[in-house]
Amino acid sequence: MEARDRLIVGLDVPSLAEAQAMVETLGDTVSFYKIGYQLTFAGGLDFARELAQEGKKVFLDMKLLDIDNTVASAVENIARMGMSMLTIHAYPKAMRAAVEAARGSDLCLLGVTVLTSMDEQDMIDAGYEYDPHTLVLKRAEQGRAAGMGGIVCSAEEAGAVRQIVGPKMAIVTPGIRPAGGDRGDQKRVMTPADALKAGSSHLVVARPVVKAADPKAAAIAILQEMQTAL
């Protein structure tokens, strides 16, 4: 894959009009978009279908977690929408149900391990017995065993996760910040080039592009930095 196939721009904007304007601004520079909760509840699902119909790839970041039947039913419908990627919280039962429901489709299911906004103290506060790194690796093993298409983790864990999941599974890393960029609310971050070198296959970048004064120039700069690592 080229850099353009690996960059996923997060449309983390408050309105459908802003998302449409961003996609138009970025043009052919970007071919892959993430739609998460913020845009989903502002008409984002219909927009996701439109993007897919226009030939763009769409990563639907829903982080599904529910009883098996509910997860499976949701995955079946999302697969029919033409989405490229979908996130599931990396609980073994939920992942197994999702994998069975997506069988025969082109939908790549991603197991969300530990959010990149969480550090060790956050894990303790949430009642987990594992530190972030240990839990990420445990859930990566479970995702591989369940037959998932990939794992979502921070770039800090990408190398260790790659050793667990092998060369074929996707490793999608949010928390990507160009050198000197503002971390915002992310605690485990890495630059685009370093993330790819560490083992990431796809990079999710939102604020450094969508909040930039010139989003297209920002995306091009990130793609150029990514290319140095490929």
mmCIF file with all atom_site columns, N, CA and C in Angstrom, residues 45 48-50 52 58-60 78-86 106-108:
data_model
loop_
_atom_site.group_PDB
_atom_site.id
_atom_site.type_symbol
_atom_site.label_atom_id
_atom_site.label_alt_id
_atom_site.label_comp_id
_atom_site.label_asym_id
_atom_site.label_entity_id
_atom_site.label_seq_id
_atom_site.pdbx_PDB_ins_code
_atom_site.Cartn_x
_atom_site.Cartn_y
_atom_site.Cartn_z
_atom_site.occupancy
_atom_site.B_iso_or_equiv
_atom_site.pdbx_formal_charge
_atom_site.auth_seq_id
_atom_site.auth_comp_id
_atom_site.auth_asym_id
_atom_site.auth_atom_id
_atom_site.pdbx_PDB_model_num
ATOM 1  N N  . LEU A 1 45  ? -24.255 8.679  9.133  1.00 0.00 ? 45  LEU A N  1
ATOM 2  C CA . LEU A 1 45  ? -24.410 7.345  8.547  1.00 0.00 ? 45  LEU A CA 1
ATOM 3  C C  . LEU A 1 45  ? -24.804 7.426  7.080  1.00 0.00 ? 45  LEU A C  1
ATOM 4  N N  . ALA A 1 48  ? -21.788 8.449  5.263  1.00 0.00 ? 48  ALA A N  1
ATOM 5  C CA . ALA A 1 48  ? -20.858 7.337  5.102  1.00 0.00 ? 48  ALA A CA 1
ATOM 6  C C  . ALA A 1 48  ? -21.226 6.509  3.872  1.00 0.00 ? 48  ALA A C  1
ATOM 7  N N  . ARG A 1 49  ? -22.517 6.257  3.698  1.00 0.00 ? 49  ARG A N  1
ATOM 8  C CA . ARG A 1 49  ? -22.971 5.526  2.504  1.00 0.00 ? 49  ARG A CA 1
ATOM 9  C C  . ARG A 1 49  ? -22.606 6.288  1.227  1.00 0.00 ? 49  ARG A C  1
ATOM 10 N N  . GLU A 1 50  ? -22.805 7.590  1.250  1.00 0.00 ? 50  GLU A N  1
ATOM 11 C CA . GLU A 1 50  ? -22.504 8.409  0.077  1.00 0.00 ? 50  GLU A CA 1
ATOM 12 C C  . GLU A 1 50  ? -21.013 8.352  -0.261 1.00 0.00 ? 50  GLU A C  1
ATOM 13 N N  . ALA A 1 52  ? -18.911 5.972  0.428  1.00 0.00 ? 52  ALA A N  1
ATOM 14 C CA . ALA A 1 52  ? -18.604 4.641  -0.106 1.00 0.00 ? 52  ALA A CA 1
ATOM 15 C C  . ALA A 1 52  ? -19.056 4.520  -1.558 1.00 0.00 ? 52  ALA A C  1
ATOM 16 N N  . VAL A 1 58  ? -14.390 3.996  3.968  1.00 0.00 ? 58  VAL A N  1
ATOM 17 C CA . VAL A 1 58  ? -14.934 4.553  5.201  1.00 0.00 ? 58  VAL A CA 1
ATOM 18 C C  . VAL A 1 58  ? -14.671 3.613  6.366  1.00 0.00 ? 58  VAL A C  1
ATOM 19 N N  . PHE A 1 59  ? -14.104 4.182  7.409  1.00 0.00 ? 59  PHE A N  1
ATOM 20 C CA . PHE A 1 59  ? -13.860 3.495  8.676  1.00 0.00 ? 59  PHE A CA 1
ATOM 21 C C  . PHE A 1 59  ? -14.939 3.996  9.632  1.00 0.00 ? 59  PHE A C  1
ATOM 22 N N  . LEU A 1 60  ? -15.891 3.122  9.956  1.00 0.00 ? 60  LEU A N  1
ATOM 23 C CA . LEU A 1 60  ? -16.973 3.490  10.865 1.00 0.00 ? 60  LEU A CA 1
ATOM 24 C C  . LEU A 1 60  ? -16.539 3.127  12.287 1.00 0.00 ? 60  LEU A C  1
ATOM 25 N N  . ILE A 1 78  ? -24.087 -3.062 8.870  1.00 0.00 ? 78  ILE A N  1
ATOM 26 C CA . ILE A 1 78  ? -22.956 -2.197 8.516  1.00 0.00 ? 78  ILE A CA 1
ATOM 27 C C  . ILE A 1 78  ? -22.208 -2.762 7.313  1.00 0.00 ? 78  ILE A C  1
ATOM 28 N N  . ALA A 1 79  ? -22.098 -4.082 7.234  1.00 0.00 ? 79  ALA A N  1
ATOM 29 C CA . ALA A 1 79  ? -21.444 -4.698 6.079  1.00 0.00 ? 79  ALA A CA 1
ATOM 30 C C  . ALA A 1 79  ? -22.206 -4.380 4.799  1.00 0.00 ? 79  ALA A C  1
ATOM 31 N N  . ARG A 1 80  ? -23.529 -4.319 4.875  1.00 0.00 ? 80  ARG A N  1
ATOM 32 C CA . ARG A 1 80  ? -24.345 -4.012 3.699  1.00 0.00 ? 80  ARG A CA 1
ATOM 33 C C  . ARG A 1 80  ? -24.194 -2.556 3.265  1.00 0.00 ? 80  ARG A C  1
ATOM 34 N N  . MET A 1 81  ? -23.712 -1.701 4.164  1.00 0.00 ? 81  MET A N  1
ATOM 35 C CA . MET A 1 81  ? -23.534 -0.284 3.843  1.00 0.00 ? 81  MET A CA 1
ATOM 36 C C  . MET A 1 81  ? -22.315 -0.028 2.970  1.00 0.00 ? 81  MET A C  1
ATOM 37 N N  . GLY A 1 82  ? -21.446 -1.013 2.816  1.00 0.00 ? 82  GLY A N  1
ATOM 38 C CA . GLY A 1 82  ? -20.250 -0.836 2.012  1.00 0.00 ? 82  GLY A CA 1
ATOM 39 C C  . GLY A 1 82  ? -19.084 -0.228 2.763  1.00 0.00 ? 82  GLY A C  1
ATOM 40 N N  . MET A 1 83  ? -19.106 -0.329 4.093  1.00 0.00 ? 83  MET A N  1
ATOM 41 C CA . MET A 1 83  ? -18.008 0.207  4.890  1.00 0.00 ? 83  MET A CA 1
ATOM 42 C C  . MET A 1 83  ? -16.752 -0.658 4.727  1.00 0.00 ? 83  MET A C  1
ATOM 43 N N  . SER A 1 84  ? -15.593 -0.041 4.917  1.00 0.00 ? 84  SER A N  1
ATOM 44 C CA . SER A 1 84  ? -14.323 -0.758 4.794  1.00 0.00 ? 84  SER A CA 1
ATOM 45 C C  . SER A 1 84  ? -13.829 -1.285 6.128  1.00 0.00 ? 84  SER A C  1
ATOM 46 N N  . MET A 1 85  ? -14.028 -0.496 7.202  1.00 0.00 ? 85  MET A N  1
ATOM 47 C CA . MET A 1 85  ? -13.565 -0.887 8.529  1.00 0.00 ? 85  MET A CA 1
ATOM 48 C C  . MET A 1 85  ? -14.635 -0.551 9.568  1.00 0.00 ? 85  MET A C  1
ATOM 49 N N  . LEU A 1 86  ? -14.658 -1.344 10.633 1.00 0.00 ? 86  LEU A N  1
ATOM 50 C CA . LEU A 1 86  ? -15.593 -1.139 11.736 1.00 0.00 ? 86  LEU A CA 1
ATOM 51 C C  . LEU A 1 86  ? -14.915 -1.548 13.031 1.00 0.00 ? 86  LEU A C  1
ATOM 52 N N  . ASP A 1 106 ? -16.552 -7.856 2.745  1.00 0.00 ? 106 ASP A N  1
ATOM 53 C CA . ASP A 1 106 ? -15.227 -7.242 2.678  1.00 0.00 ? 106 ASP A CA 1
ATOM 54 C C  . ASP A 1 106 ? -14.944 -6.362 3.889  1.00 0.00 ? 106 ASP A C  1
ATOM 55 N N  . LEU A 1 107 ? -15.829 -6.383 4.874  1.00 0.00 ? 107 LEU A N  1
ATOM 56 C CA . LEU A 1 107 ? -15.686 -5.524 6.047  1.00 0.00 ? 107 LEU A CA 1
ATOM 57 C C  . LEU A 1 107 ? -14.534 -5.998 6.934  1.00 0.00 ? 107 LEU A C  1
ATOM 58 N N  . CYS A 1 108 ? -13.603 -5.100 7.208  1.00 0.00 ? 108 CYS A N  1
ATOM 59 C CA . CYS A 1 108 ? -12.478 -5.401 8.102  1.00 0.00 ? 108 CYS A CA 1
ATOM 60 C C  . CYS A 1 108 ? -12.865 -5.003 9.521  1.00 0.00 ? 108 CYS A C  1
#
